[in-house]
Coordinates of C-alpha atoms in Angstrom, one line a residue:
L283 CA -6.0 2.9 33.3
R284 CA -8.5 1.0 31.2
N285 CA -11.3 2.2 33.6
H286 CA -10.3 5.7 32.6
G287 CA -10.4 4.9 28.9
V288 CA -6.6 4.6 28.5
S289 CA -5.6 2.0 25.9
I290 CA -2.6 -0.1 26.9
L291 CA 0.3 -1.3 24.7
A292 CA 2.2 -4.3 26.2
S293 CA 5.5 -5.3 24.6
S294 CA 7.5 -8.5 25.1
I295 CA 11.0 -9.4 23.9
L296 CA 11.3 -12.9 22.7
F297 CA 14.4 -15.1 22.1
Q298 CA 16.3 -13.8 25.1
E299 CA 19.2 -15.9 26.3
H300 CA 17.2 -17.7 28.9
H301 CA 14.4 -18.6 26.5
T302 CA 14.0 -22.2 25.3
K303 CA 11.5 -24.0 23.1
E304 CA 9.4 -24.8 26.2
N305 CA 9.5 -21.6 28.3
I306 CA 9.1 -19.1 25.5
W307 CA 5.4 -19.9 25.4
K308 CA 5.0 -18.9 29.0
E309 CA 6.1 -15.4 27.9
V310 CA 3.4 -15.4 25.3
E311 CA 0.8 -16.7 27.7
Y312 CA 1.7 -14.0 30.3
M313 CA 1.2 -11.3 27.6
K314 CA -2.1 -12.8 26.7
N315 CA -3.3 -12.8 30.3
L316 CA -2.6 -9.1 30.6
R317 CA -5.3 -8.5 28.0
P318 CA -3.8 -5.3 26.6
D319 CA -5.4 -3.3 23.8
F320 CA -2.3 -3.7 21.7
A321 CA 0.3 -6.5 21.9
Q322 CA 3.8 -6.2 20.5
F323 CA 6.1 -9.2 20.3
M324 CA 9.7 -8.3 19.4
Q325 CA 12.8 -10.3 18.8
L326 CA 15.9 -9.6 20.9
G327 CA 18.0 -7.4 18.7
P328 CA 21.7 -6.6 19.2
L329 CA 22.1 -3.3 17.4
P330 CA 25.4 -1.5 16.7
Q331 CA 26.8 0.7 19.5
T332 CA 25.0 -1.3 22.2
E333 CA 26.8 -3.4 24.7
L334 CA 24.9 -6.5 23.6
Y335 CA 26.1 -6.0 20.0
K336 CA 29.7 -5.6 21.1
E337 CA 29.4 -8.7 23.3
Y338 CA 27.8 -10.8 20.5
K339 CA 30.3 -9.6 17.9
K340 CA 33.2 -10.4 20.2
E341 CA 31.8 -13.9 20.8
G342 CA 31.1 -14.5 17.1
K343 CA 27.4 -14.8 17.5
L344 CA 26.3 -12.3 14.9
C345 CA 25.0 -13.7 11.5
S346 CA 26.8 -12.0 8.6
D347 CA 24.4 -13.3 6.0
I348 CA 21.4 -11.3 7.2
P349 CA 21.4 -7.7 5.7
Y350 CA 21.1 -4.7 8.1
E351 CA 17.7 -3.8 6.6
E352 CA 16.3 -6.9 8.3
W353 CA 17.5 -6.1 11.7
H354 CA 14.1 -4.7 12.9
G355 CA 12.9 -7.5 15.2
Q356 CA 9.9 -8.5 13.1
H357 CA 11.5 -11.0 10.7
R358 CA 14.1 -13.4 12.1
I359 CA 16.9 -13.1 14.7
W360 CA 20.3 -12.1 13.3
F361 CA 22.4 -13.8 16.0
K362 CA 23.1 -17.5 16.9
H363 CA 20.8 -18.6 19.7
P364 CA 21.4 -22.0 21.3
D365 CA 17.7 -23.0 21.0
F366 CA 16.4 -21.2 18.0
S367 CA 17.4 -20.9 14.3
G368 CA 16.5 -17.9 12.2
K369 CA 13.6 -19.6 10.5
E370 CA 12.3 -20.9 13.8
S371 CA 12.3 -17.4 15.3
Q372 CA 10.3 -16.2 12.4
K373 CA 7.6 -18.9 12.8
I374 CA 7.4 -18.5 16.6
L375 CA 7.0 -14.7 16.3
R376 CA 4.1 -15.1 13.9
K377 CA 2.5 -17.8 16.1
A378 CA 2.7 -15.5 19.1
F379 CA 0.7 -12.8 17.3
E380 CA -1.8 -15.4 16.0
I381 CA -2.4 -16.6 19.6
D382 CA -3.0 -13.1 20.8
F383 CA -5.4 -12.4 17.9
L384 CA -7.3 -15.6 18.1
E385 CA -7.8 -15.3 21.9
L386 CA -8.4 -11.6 22.4
G387 CA -9.6 -10.5 19.0
P388 CA -8.4 -7.5 16.9
S389 CA -6.9 -4.5 18.7
V390 CA -9.5 -2.1 17.4
M391 CA -12.2 -4.2 19.2
R392 CA -10.2 -4.1 22.4
M393 CA -9.7 -0.4 22.1
S394 CA -13.4 0.1 21.6
D395 CA -14.1 -1.9 24.8
T396 CA -11.6 0.3 26.7
L397 CA -13.3 3.5 25.4
I398 CA -16.8 2.5 26.4
T399 CA -15.5 1.2 29.8
G400 CA -13.8 4.5 30.4
Y401 CA -16.8 6.6 29.4
K402 CA -19.1 4.6 31.7
Y403 CA -16.6 4.9 34.6
T404 CA -15.8 8.6 34.3
K405 CA -19.5 9.7 34.1
K406 CA -19.6 9.7 37.9
Y407 CA -17.0 12.4 38.2
T408 CA -17.9 16.1 38.9
D409 CA -14.3 17.5 38.6
P410 CA -14.3 19.8 35.5
W411 CA -11.1 18.1 34.0
K412 CA -12.5 14.6 34.4
M413 CA -15.8 15.7 33.0
K414 CA -14.0 17.0 30.0
R415 CA -12.2 13.6 29.7
C416 CA -15.7 11.9 29.8
E417 CA -17.0 14.1 27.0
N418 CA -13.9 13.2 24.8
L419 CA -14.5 9.5 25.5
K420 CA -18.1 9.9 24.5
E421 CA -17.2 11.4 21.1
F422 CA -14.7 8.6 20.5
C423 CA -17.3 6.0 21.4
K424 CA -19.8 7.3 19.0
K425 CA -17.3 6.9 16.2
F426 CA -16.3 3.4 17.2
Y427 CA -19.9 2.2 17.6
S428 CA -20.3 2.1 13.8
A429 CA -17.2 -0.1 13.5
I430 CA -18.3 -3.0 15.8
D431 CA -20.5 -4.7 13.2
V432 CA -17.8 -4.3 10.6
M433 CA -15.3 -6.1 12.9
K434 CA -17.8 -8.9 13.7
A435 CA -18.0 -9.8 10.0
Y436 CA -14.3 -10.7 10.0
L437 CA -13.6 -12.1 13.4
P438 CA -11.7 -15.4 13.3
N439 CA -13.7 -17.6 15.7
Q440 CA -16.7 -18.0 18.0
K441 CA -14.7 -16.8 21.1
T442 CA -13.8 -13.4 19.6
K443 CA -17.4 -13.0 18.2
E444 CA -18.7 -13.5 21.7
L445 CA -16.3 -10.8 23.0
A446 CA -17.6 -8.5 20.2
R447 CA -21.2 -9.2 21.3
E448 CA -20.3 -8.2 24.9
V449 CA -18.7 -5.0 23.7
E450 CA -21.7 -4.2 21.5
E451 CA -24.1 -4.7 24.5
K452 CA -22.1 -2.1 26.5
Y453 CA -22.5 0.4 23.7
K454 CA -26.2 -0.3 23.5
E455 CA -26.5 0.2 27.2
M456 CA -24.9 3.6 27.1
F457 CA -26.2 4.9 23.7
G458 CA -29.2 2.8 22.7
E459 CA -29.6 1.6 19.1
K460 CA -27.5 3.1 16.4
S461 CA -28.6 6.3 14.8
F462 CA -29.3 6.5 11.1
Q463 CA -26.0 8.1 10.4
Q464 CA -24.2 5.4 12.4
Q465 CA -26.0 2.7 10.4
M466 CA -24.9 4.3 7.2
L467 CA -21.3 4.5 8.4
T468 CA -21.5 0.8 9.3
K469 CA -22.7 -0.1 5.7
A470 CA -19.9 2.1 4.2
G471 CA -17.4 0.4 6.5
L472 CA -18.6 -3.1 5.4
G473 CA -18.1 -2.0 1.8
V474 CA -14.5 -0.7 2.4
A475 CA -13.7 -3.9 4.5
F476 CA -14.9 -6.1 1.6
V477 CA -12.7 -4.4 -0.9
E478 CA -9.7 -4.5 1.5
N479 CA -10.2 -8.1 2.2
L480 CA -10.3 -8.9 -1.5
K481 CA -7.1 -7.0 -2.0
L482 CA -5.6 -8.9 0.9
K483 CA -6.4 -12.2 -0.7
L484 CA -5.2 -11.2 -4.2
L485 CA -2.2 -9.0 -3.4
G486 CA -1.1 -10.1 0.1
D487 CA -0.7 -7.9 3.1
V488 CA 2.4 -6.0 1.8
R489 CA 1.6 -3.1 -0.5
Q490 CA 4.4 -0.6 -0.9
P491 CA 3.4 2.9 -2.2
S492 CA 5.2 4.3 -5.2
T493 CA 8.2 6.5 -4.7
Y494 CA 8.4 9.9 -6.4
F495 CA 11.7 11.4 -7.3
T496 CA 12.5 15.0 -8.1
Y497 CA 16.0 15.8 -9.5
Y498 CA 17.3 19.4 -9.8
R499 CA 20.0 21.0 -12.0
K500 CA 21.4 17.8 -13.4
S501 CA 21.9 17.0 -17.0
L502 CA 20.6 13.6 -18.2
L503 CA 24.2 12.2 -18.3
Q504 CA 25.0 13.5 -14.8
F505 CA 21.8 11.9 -13.5
L506 CA 22.7 8.6 -15.2
T507 CA 26.2 8.4 -13.9
A508 CA 25.6 9.3 -10.2
P509 CA 26.7 6.5 -7.8
L510 CA 24.0 4.1 -6.6
K511 CA 23.8 3.2 -2.9
G512 CA 22.8 -0.4 -2.2
R513 CA 21.9 -2.3 1.0
T514 CA 23.3 -1.4 4.4
L515 CA 25.9 -3.9 5.7
P516 CA 26.2 -5.0 9.3
D517 CA 29.2 -2.7 9.9
M518 CA 27.0 0.2 8.9
S519 CA 28.7 0.7 5.5
F520 CA 26.9 0.3 2.2
N521 CA 27.1 -1.6 -1.1
F522 CA 27.9 0.9 -3.8
L523 CA 27.5 0.6 -7.6
E524 CA 29.5 3.3 -9.4
L525 CA 28.7 4.2 -13.0
K526 CA 31.4 5.7 -15.2
L527 CA 30.6 7.3 -18.6
K528 CA 33.0 6.3 -21.3
E529 CA 33.2 7.2 -25.0
N530 CA 30.5 5.8 -27.3
L531 CA 31.6 2.7 -29.2
T532 CA 29.6 3.9 -32.2
D533 CA 27.2 6.7 -32.9
G534 CA 24.0 6.2 -31.1
R535 CA 25.4 4.1 -28.3
L536 CA 26.3 5.0 -24.7
Y537 CA 29.0 3.1 -22.9
L538 CA 28.7 2.8 -19.1
E539 CA 31.3 1.1 -16.9
L540 CA 30.0 -0.4 -13.7
H541 CA 32.2 -0.7 -10.5
G542 CA 31.4 -2.3 -7.2
I543 CA 28.6 -4.6 -6.0
M544 CA 25.1 -5.0 -7.5
D545 CA 22.3 -5.9 -5.2
R546 CA 18.5 -5.6 -5.4
I547 CA 18.5 -2.0 -4.1
N548 CA 21.0 -0.4 -6.4
G549 CA 19.9 -2.7 -9.2
R550 CA 16.4 -1.1 -9.0
E551 CA 18.0 2.4 -9.0
L552 CA 20.0 1.5 -12.1
Y553 CA 16.7 0.2 -13.8
L554 CA 15.0 3.6 -13.1
K555 CA 17.9 5.5 -14.5
M556 CA 18.1 3.4 -17.7
V557 CA 14.4 3.6 -18.3
N558 CA 14.5 7.4 -17.9
Y559 CA 17.4 7.6 -20.4
F560 CA 15.7 5.3 -22.9
K561 CA 12.5 7.4 -22.8
K562 CA 14.4 10.7 -23.5
E563 CA 17.1 9.5 -25.8
N564 CA 16.8 7.2 -28.9
K565 CA 20.1 5.5 -28.1
S566 CA 21.4 2.2 -27.0
I567 CA 23.4 1.4 -23.8
C568 CA 26.4 -0.8 -23.3
L569 CA 26.8 -1.9 -19.7
D570 CA 30.4 -3.0 -19.0
M571 CA 30.2 -5.3 -15.9
T572 CA 33.8 -6.5 -16.1
K573 CA 35.0 -4.1 -13.4
M574 CA 32.3 -5.2 -10.9
T575 CA 33.3 -7.4 -7.9
Q576 CA 30.1 -9.1 -7.2
I577 CA 26.5 -9.7 -8.2
E578 CA 24.3 -10.5 -5.2
D579 CA 21.2 -12.7 -5.2
D580 CA 19.0 -12.3 -8.3
S581 CA 19.6 -8.6 -8.7
L582 CA 20.9 -8.9 -12.3
E583 CA 18.0 -11.1 -13.3
R584 CA 15.5 -8.6 -11.8
L585 CA 17.2 -5.8 -13.8
V586 CA 17.0 -7.7 -17.1
K587 CA 13.4 -8.8 -16.5
K588 CA 12.2 -5.2 -15.7
L589 CA 14.0 -3.9 -18.8
K590 CA 12.1 -6.3 -21.1
D591 CA 10.7 -3.4 -23.3
F592 CA 14.3 -2.2 -24.1
H593 CA 16.2 -5.5 -24.6
S594 CA 17.0 -4.7 -28.2
R595 CA 18.8 -1.5 -27.0
I596 CA 21.0 -3.1 -24.4
L597 CA 24.3 -4.9 -24.5
F598 CA 26.1 -6.4 -21.5
Y599 CA 29.8 -7.0 -21.3
Y600 CA 30.6 -9.5 -18.5
S601 CA 33.6 -11.4 -17.1
K602 CA 33.6 -14.8 -15.4
K603 CA 35.8 -13.3 -12.8
I604 CA 32.8 -11.5 -11.3
A605 CA 31.5 -13.4 -8.2
G606 CA 28.2 -15.0 -8.9
A607 CA 28.1 -14.0 -12.6
D608 CA 28.8 -17.2 -14.6
D609 CA 25.7 -19.2 -13.8
I610 CA 23.4 -16.1 -13.9
I611 CA 24.6 -15.0 -17.3
N612 CA 24.0 -18.5 -18.8
Q613 CA 20.5 -18.6 -17.4
L614 CA 19.7 -15.2 -18.7
K615 CA 21.1 -16.0 -22.2
A616 CA 18.8 -19.0 -22.4
R617 CA 15.8 -17.1 -21.1
Y618 CA 16.0 -13.8 -23.0
E619 CA 16.9 -14.0 -26.7
N620 CA 16.6 -10.3 -27.6
I621 CA 19.3 -9.1 -25.2
S622 CA 23.0 -9.4 -25.9
F623 CA 25.6 -10.7 -23.5
V624 CA 29.2 -10.6 -24.6
E625 CA 32.0 -12.2 -22.6
Y626 CA 34.9 -9.7 -22.2
C627 CA 38.1 -10.2 -24.0
H628 CA 40.5 -7.7 -25.5
E629 CA 39.7 -8.6 -29.1
T630 CA 36.0 -8.4 -28.5
C631 CA 36.1 -4.9 -27.0
E632 CA 38.0 -3.6 -30.0
K633 CA 35.3 -4.7 -32.4
N634 CA 32.4 -2.6 -33.5
L635 CA 29.6 -4.8 -32.0
E636 CA 26.1 -4.5 -33.3
F637 CA 22.8 -5.3 -31.7

């Protein structure tokens, strides 16, 4: 396949039942020896509706503390393995990718090698369809030729640099030295790579694009009080945070009653709704959390921190009965002086509280 310019993706499933801390590296070594253009290491993943999921659920092997959003096979296993913990599976998976990269180099370089190998091999054919394939490979090679020097500047070790040199020699053999246009593309590529490498060092390798929302035929209050869906649970249900609009305590104040569970996802949605309301209305908001059942992780702290520009316009009612609320509220009271937290009691709620 590679002789005909076809790039290969090889995939391996790690943390199967027969894997141990010793033999799992044989799996990684086998993958490396295949020398694929693209290597994919995945974690064994029992997903709902599969026989494996039903079996593991019956045997009590599934981990209930890992949210469904993380059941994607690239973070940590969400079942109890006899030889590996969740953290160990995360480290081993990363190490497998590192071994592949350090031994074989980046996938773009391997792909460029496959293309030039395919172009050279298919030049001997006289069949019209294969000749067409050869021409297509030639065009791809011309584009990749400019990228080789860009890759060489960021290769991790001498071994991969030697592999890149070998690939470059193949291109020179087939196309000669780079044209002026290809040289300019190489310089442009080096500039873009420099900027991206700087971003990588400063911002990390996870950059989530912004989400744009468009809402139709909803009043501001309808928009504000729509229920908020949170994270997906292992049983395929969701956390929900419901918002109920109640009468204003005083003029210029909106009273929202929260029901359900607050997590990072619906907490962020609540933040967006509140900011939108504050920007359009010169009013304050009272958030009654006494009807909530749970506050997960640091979702409330994140909400309060993001709303820092509006602290003087927010009042929280809370109850110690809410799971996870007591310690969080005390920490937030100490950290943010401009925001009001009021413990719920009948007498308090009858009063006309002022910010």
